[in-house]
Amino acid sequence: MTDIRKLDLNLLKAFVILLDECNVSRAAQRLSITQPAMSGILNRLRESFHDPLFVRVQHGMQPTDRAVQLGQIARQVLQDITSMLQPPVLEPENLAMTLRIGATDYVQKIVALPLILRLRRLAPHVQIALLPVQGQNIKTLFEQNKIDLALVSHFHVTPDMHQQKLYDEHYVCAMSREHPLANAPLTAERFSQLPFAMFSYNGGEFSGATDLALQALGLNRKVMVSLNNIVLLPELLQGSDLVAVLPAHFAQTLPNVHLQAPPIDIAGFTMMMTWHERTQHDVAHQWLRQIVAEVCQ
DNA sequence: GAGCCCCGATATGCCGCTTA
DNA sequence: TAAGCGGCATATCGGGGCTC
């Protein structure tokens, strides 16, 4: 059995040139080495392939049948390797791959939806899988190869992760357009007395950034409904006296909902895109990340 | 850093063909 | 047939890279 570690690319290249020239000296000249060195290469080739490869004839060397057969394979291998070494060319219209995006349902609506619409035009063969990330460790999902890209708030991103800022988010106060307080000025005290609905990404929570801001003022609020998805929220606000403090980008997509600035300072957050080292240098993934960033501008 | 291995260069030998 | 020549093989050495 030939040890492949002993068959390097220089040997294969010399073999092909030997087949072209059928002359050790001329082959040596083409490779800019001496004839004895070329002779040594031929010896190593003979050892690797267990065949004389070339036999001496009156003027030069004649390849054996085995050498001719191996030559066709060697030329193909060298051509394939040359192709491998060319820098990859990205053609979005022909790009066929699956991009798995982890995001909360709110972010799926704000970022993933326009991303999908754009990719349908630019890269129609790219499959998109949207996966919910609610409470899971993003790094674990990357390491388990369950997602390629995550769209999450900066709270979920650590400095050792590849990341890019998408946009800054702030909160607005949302309520039905028929709500008695719509278009009425809100004080912090009045605000805190309203019945609230809130998102709980981890599920079942009744306290969040709004409560921290109220507590700083010595106030508390009453959260009546805790949701962990956005499906019910539009109808909930439209059909009740409930009020919600929502990320502005999302709130602006809700129909028949009155929006106004909250009467207190609520710390916003930064929406980030983060990915694994596995896709850091991949040309297709780099292009897709660029498209994600563009749809967020 | 020492030892080992690989590769290429130089020098030389061998083989086969041509030619006088 | 022997000398000359072209071409390949081999022995030896040195440089560079790798491993321990």
Coordinates of C-alpha atoms (C1' of nucleotides) in Angstrom, one line a residue:
Chain A
M1 CA 0.0 0.0 0.0
T2 CA 1.4 3.4 -1.0
D3 CA 1.7 5.9 1.8
I4 CA -0.1 9.0 0.5
R5 CA 2.0 11.2 2.8
K6 CA 5.0 10.4 0.4
L7 CA 3.1 11.5 -2.7
D8 CA 3.2 15.3 -2.7
L9 CA 1.8 17.6 -5.3
N10 CA 5.3 18.4 -6.7
L11 CA 5.7 14.7 -7.6
L12 CA 2.4 14.7 -9.4
K13 CA 3.3 17.9 -11.2
A14 CA 6.6 16.4 -12.3
F15 CA 4.9 13.3 -13.4
V16 CA 2.6 15.2 -15.7
I17 CA 5.6 17.1 -17.2
L18 CA 7.5 13.9 -17.7
L19 CA 4.5 12.6 -19.6
D20 CA 4.5 15.7 -21.7
E21 CA 8.2 15.6 -22.5
C22 CA 9.0 11.9 -22.3
N23 CA 12.5 13.1 -21.5
V24 CA 14.0 13.5 -18.1
S25 CA 16.4 16.3 -18.9
R26 CA 13.8 18.4 -20.7
A27 CA 11.3 17.8 -17.8
A28 CA 14.0 18.9 -15.4
Q29 CA 14.6 22.0 -17.4
R30 CA 10.8 22.8 -17.4
L31 CA 10.8 22.4 -13.6
S32 CA 14.0 24.5 -13.2
I33 CA 15.8 21.6 -11.5
T34 CA 18.7 19.4 -12.5
Q35 CA 18.5 16.2 -14.4
P36 CA 19.6 14.0 -11.4
A37 CA 17.0 15.7 -9.3
M38 CA 14.4 14.9 -11.9
S39 CA 15.7 11.3 -12.0
G40 CA 15.2 11.2 -8.2
I41 CA 11.7 12.4 -8.6
L42 CA 11.1 9.6 -11.2
N43 CA 12.4 7.1 -8.7
R44 CA 10.1 8.3 -6.1
L45 CA 7.2 8.1 -8.5
R46 CA 8.1 4.6 -9.4
E47 CA 8.2 3.7 -5.8
S48 CA 4.8 5.3 -5.1
F49 CA 3.0 3.7 -8.1
H50 CA 4.8 0.4 -8.1
D51 CA 5.5 0.7 -11.8
P52 CA 8.5 1.7 -13.9
L53 CA 6.2 4.4 -15.4
F54 CA 8.9 5.1 -18.2
V55 CA 11.2 2.8 -20.0
R56 CA 14.2 3.9 -21.9
V57 CA 14.0 3.9 -25.7
Q58 CA 16.3 5.2 -28.4
H59 CA 15.6 8.9 -27.9
G60 CA 14.1 9.5 -24.5
M61 CA 11.7 7.6 -22.4
Q62 CA 8.4 5.8 -23.3
P63 CA 5.6 5.9 -20.8
T64 CA 4.1 2.5 -19.8
D65 CA 0.4 1.8 -20.2
R66 CA 0.1 2.3 -16.4
A67 CA 1.8 5.7 -16.6
V68 CA -0.6 6.8 -19.4
Q69 CA -3.6 5.7 -17.2
L70 CA -2.2 7.4 -14.1
G71 CA -1.4 10.5 -16.1
Q72 CA -5.1 11.1 -16.9
I73 CA -6.0 10.9 -13.2
A74 CA -3.0 13.0 -12.2
R75 CA -4.0 15.8 -14.7
Q76 CA -7.6 15.8 -13.3
V77 CA -6.3 15.9 -9.7
L78 CA -4.0 18.8 -10.5
Q79 CA -6.9 20.6 -12.3
D80 CA -9.2 20.0 -9.3
I81 CA -6.6 21.3 -6.8
T82 CA -6.0 24.4 -9.0
S83 CA -9.7 25.0 -8.9
M84 CA -9.8 24.5 -5.1
L85 CA -7.1 27.2 -4.7
Q86 CA -9.1 29.8 -6.7
P87 CA -10.9 32.3 -4.5
P88 CA -14.6 31.4 -4.2
V89 CA -16.9 33.4 -6.4
L90 CA -20.3 34.3 -5.0
E91 CA -23.2 34.3 -7.3
P92 CA -26.3 35.1 -5.2
E93 CA -28.7 34.1 -7.9
N94 CA -27.2 30.6 -8.0
L95 CA -26.5 30.3 -4.2
A96 CA -28.2 27.2 -2.8
M97 CA -27.9 26.9 1.0
T98 CA -30.0 26.9 4.1
L99 CA -29.6 29.8 6.6
R100 CA -30.9 29.0 10.1
I101 CA -31.7 32.2 12.0
G102 CA -32.4 32.2 15.7
A103 CA -34.6 35.1 16.8
T104 CA -37.5 35.9 19.1
D105 CA -40.8 36.2 17.2
Y106 CA -40.8 40.0 17.5
V107 CA -37.4 40.1 15.8
Q108 CA -38.5 37.6 13.2
K109 CA -41.2 40.1 12.2
I110 CA -39.0 43.2 12.2
V111 CA -35.8 41.7 10.6
A112 CA -36.4 38.3 9.3
L113 CA -39.5 39.1 7.3
P114 CA -37.9 41.9 5.2
L115 CA -34.8 39.7 4.9
I116 CA -36.8 36.9 3.4
L117 CA -38.6 39.2 1.0
R118 CA -35.3 40.6 -0.1
L119 CA -33.6 37.2 -0.5
R120 CA -36.5 36.0 -2.6
R121 CA -35.4 38.6 -5.2
L122 CA -31.7 38.3 -4.8
A123 CA -31.0 34.7 -3.9
P124 CA -34.2 32.6 -4.7
H125 CA -32.5 29.3 -4.0
V126 CA -31.5 30.1 -0.4
Q127 CA -33.7 28.4 2.2
I128 CA -34.5 30.2 5.4
A129 CA -35.3 28.5 8.7
L130 CA -36.5 30.7 11.5
L131 CA -36.0 29.2 14.9
P132 CA -37.3 30.6 18.1
V133 CA -34.7 31.5 20.7
Q134 CA -36.4 32.3 24.0
G135 CA -34.3 31.8 27.0
Q136 CA -31.7 29.5 25.4
N137 CA -28.0 30.1 25.5
I138 CA -27.1 31.5 22.1
K139 CA -23.5 30.1 22.3
T140 CA -24.8 26.6 23.0
L141 CA -27.1 26.8 20.0
F142 CA -24.1 27.7 17.8
E143 CA -21.9 25.0 19.3
Q144 CA -24.6 22.4 18.7
N145 CA -24.8 23.6 15.1
K146 CA -28.5 24.4 15.5
I147 CA -28.4 27.9 14.1
D148 CA -26.1 29.9 11.8
L149 CA -27.1 33.4 12.8
A150 CA -28.8 34.9 15.9
L151 CA -30.7 38.2 16.0
V152 CA -30.8 39.1 19.7
S153 CA -30.5 42.0 22.1
H154 CA -27.0 42.9 23.3
F155 CA -27.9 41.3 26.6
H156 CA -27.5 37.9 25.0
V157 CA -24.1 38.6 23.3
T158 CA -20.8 38.2 25.1
P159 CA -17.5 39.9 23.9
D160 CA -16.0 36.6 22.6
M161 CA -18.8 36.2 20.1
H162 CA -18.7 37.5 16.5
Q163 CA -21.2 40.3 16.4
Q164 CA -22.5 43.3 14.6
K165 CA -24.8 46.0 15.8
L166 CA -28.0 46.2 13.8
Y167 CA -29.9 49.1 15.4
D168 CA -30.7 50.8 18.7
E169 CA -34.1 50.1 20.1
H170 CA -36.3 52.2 22.4
Y171 CA -39.6 51.6 24.0
V172 CA -43.0 53.2 23.3
C173 CA -46.3 53.0 25.1
A174 CA -49.0 51.2 23.0
M175 CA -52.8 51.1 23.6
S176 CA -56.0 50.9 21.6
R177 CA -56.9 54.0 19.6
E178 CA -60.2 53.8 21.5
H179 CA -58.5 53.9 24.8
P180 CA -59.7 56.8 27.1
L181 CA -56.1 57.9 27.6
A182 CA -55.1 57.8 23.9
N183 CA -53.9 61.3 23.1
A184 CA -54.1 62.3 26.7
P185 CA -50.9 63.4 28.5
L186 CA -49.6 60.6 30.9
T187 CA -47.9 61.3 34.2
A188 CA -45.6 58.6 35.7
E189 CA -48.2 58.1 38.5
R190 CA -51.1 57.6 36.1
F191 CA -48.9 55.4 33.9
S192 CA -48.1 53.1 36.8
Q193 CA -51.8 52.7 37.6
L194 CA -52.7 51.3 34.1
P195 CA -53.3 47.6 33.5
F196 CA -50.4 46.2 31.5
A197 CA -49.7 43.4 29.1
M198 CA -46.1 42.5 28.6
F199 CA -43.7 40.2 26.7
S200 CA -41.9 37.6 28.7
Y201 CA -39.4 35.9 26.4
N202 CA -38.7 33.3 29.1
G203 CA -42.3 32.8 29.7
G204 CA -44.4 33.7 32.8
E205 CA -42.6 36.8 34.0
F206 CA -44.4 39.9 35.2
S207 CA -41.6 42.3 35.5
G208 CA -39.2 43.9 33.1
A209 CA -37.3 47.0 32.0
T210 CA -40.4 49.2 32.6
D211 CA -40.7 48.0 36.2
L212 CA -37.0 48.8 36.8
A213 CA -37.6 52.3 35.6
L214 CA -40.7 52.7 37.8
Q215 CA -39.0 51.3 40.8
A216 CA -36.3 54.0 40.4
L217 CA -39.1 56.5 40.9
G218 CA -40.6 54.6 43.8
L219 CA -43.5 53.4 41.7
N220 CA -44.9 50.0 40.8
R221 CA -47.2 48.8 38.1
K222 CA -49.6 45.9 37.7
V223 CA -49.0 43.5 34.8
M224 CA -52.3 41.7 34.1
V225 CA -51.2 39.6 31.1
S226 CA -47.8 38.0 30.4
L227 CA -47.2 36.8 26.8
N228 CA -44.4 34.9 25.3
N229 CA -45.3 35.4 21.7
I230 CA -46.7 38.3 19.7
V231 CA -49.7 36.5 18.1
L232 CA -52.3 37.7 20.6
L233 CA -51.0 41.2 21.2
P234 CA -52.6 43.3 18.5
E235 CA -56.1 42.0 19.3
L236 CA -55.5 42.2 23.0
L237 CA -54.6 45.9 22.8
Q238 CA -57.4 46.7 20.3
G239 CA -60.1 44.9 22.3
S240 CA -59.2 45.9 25.9
D241 CA -58.0 48.6 28.2
L242 CA -54.6 46.9 28.4
V243 CA -51.4 48.9 27.7
A244 CA -48.1 47.6 26.6
V245 CA -44.6 49.0 26.6
L246 CA -43.1 47.7 23.4
P247 CA -40.0 48.0 21.3
A248 CA -40.7 50.9 18.9
H249 CA -39.7 49.0 15.7
F250 CA -42.3 46.4 16.5
A251 CA -45.0 48.6 17.9
Q252 CA -45.0 50.6 14.6
T253 CA -46.2 47.5 12.7
L254 CA -49.3 47.0 14.9
P255 CA -52.6 48.1 13.2
N256 CA -55.2 50.4 15.0
V257 CA -52.9 51.0 17.9
H258 CA -52.1 54.3 19.4
L259 CA -48.4 54.9 20.3
Q260 CA -46.9 57.5 22.5
A261 CA -43.7 58.0 24.4
P262 CA -43.8 56.6 28.0
P263 CA -43.7 59.3 30.7
I264 CA -40.6 57.7 32.3
D265 CA -37.1 56.9 31.0
I266 CA -37.0 53.2 30.1
A267 CA -33.6 51.9 29.2
G268 CA -33.7 50.6 25.6
F269 CA -31.3 48.0 24.1
T270 CA -29.2 47.4 21.0
M271 CA -30.3 44.8 18.5
M272 CA -27.3 42.6 17.5
M273 CA -26.5 40.1 14.9
T274 CA -24.1 37.3 16.1
W275 CA -22.7 34.3 14.5
H276 CA -20.3 31.4 15.1
E277 CA -16.6 31.1 14.1
R278 CA -17.7 28.3 11.8
T279 CA -19.3 30.8 9.4
Q280 CA -16.9 33.7 10.0
H281 CA -14.9 33.4 6.8
D282 CA -17.6 31.8 4.6
V283 CA -18.2 34.0 1.6
A284 CA -21.9 33.1 1.4
H285 CA -22.5 33.8 5.1
Q286 CA -20.6 37.1 4.9
W287 CA -22.9 38.2 2.0
L288 CA -26.0 37.1 3.9
R289 CA -24.9 39.0 7.0
Q290 CA -24.4 42.1 4.8
I291 CA -28.0 41.7 3.6
V292 CA -29.3 41.4 7.2
A293 CA -27.4 44.6 8.1
E294 CA -28.9 46.4 5.0
V295 CA -32.5 45.5 5.8
C296 CA -32.0 46.9 9.3
Q297 CA -30.9 50.3 8.0
Chain B
dG1 C1' 18.9 22.8 20.2
dA2 C1' 20.0 18.1 18.5
dG3 C1' 18.8 14.6 15.5
dC4 C1' 16.5 13.0 11.6
dC5 C1' 14.6 13.1 7.1
dC6 C1' 13.8 14.9 2.6
dC7 C1' 15.2 17.2 -1.4
dG8 C1' 18.2 19.2 -4.7
dA9 C1' 23.0 19.8 -6.6
dT10 C1' 27.4 18.1 -8.1
dA11 C1' 30.3 14.6 -9.7
dT12 C1' 30.6 10.4 -11.9
dG13 C1' 29.4 6.0 -13.9
dC14 C1' 26.7 3.3 -17.1
dC15 C1' 24.1 2.3 -21.2
dG16 C1' 22.8 2.6 -25.9
dC17 C1' 23.1 4.9 -30.3
dT18 C1' 25.7 7.0 -34.1
dT19 C1' 29.5 7.6 -37.0
dA20 C1' 33.9 7.4 -38.9
Chain C
dT1 C1' 35.0 -1.5 -33.6
dA2 C1' 36.1 2.2 -31.0
dA3 C1' 35.3 7.0 -29.9
dG4 C1' 32.0 10.4 -29.1
dC5 C1' 27.7 11.8 -27.5
dG6 C1' 23.2 12.0 -25.3
dG7 C1' 20.5 10.5 -21.6
dC8 C1' 19.6 8.3 -17.2
dA9 C1' 21.1 6.3 -12.6
dT10 C1' 23.7 6.5 -8.4
dA11 C1' 26.7 8.2 -4.5
dT12 C1' 27.6 11.9 -1.7
dC13 C1' 27.0 16.3 0.4
dG14 C1' 24.7 20.3 2.2
dG15 C1' 20.6 23.0 3.3
dG16 C1' 16.1 23.4 5.2
dG17 C1' 12.2 21.8 7.8
dC18 C1' 10.2 19.0 11.3
dT19 C1' 10.0 16.5 15.7
dC20 C1' 11.1 15.6 20.2

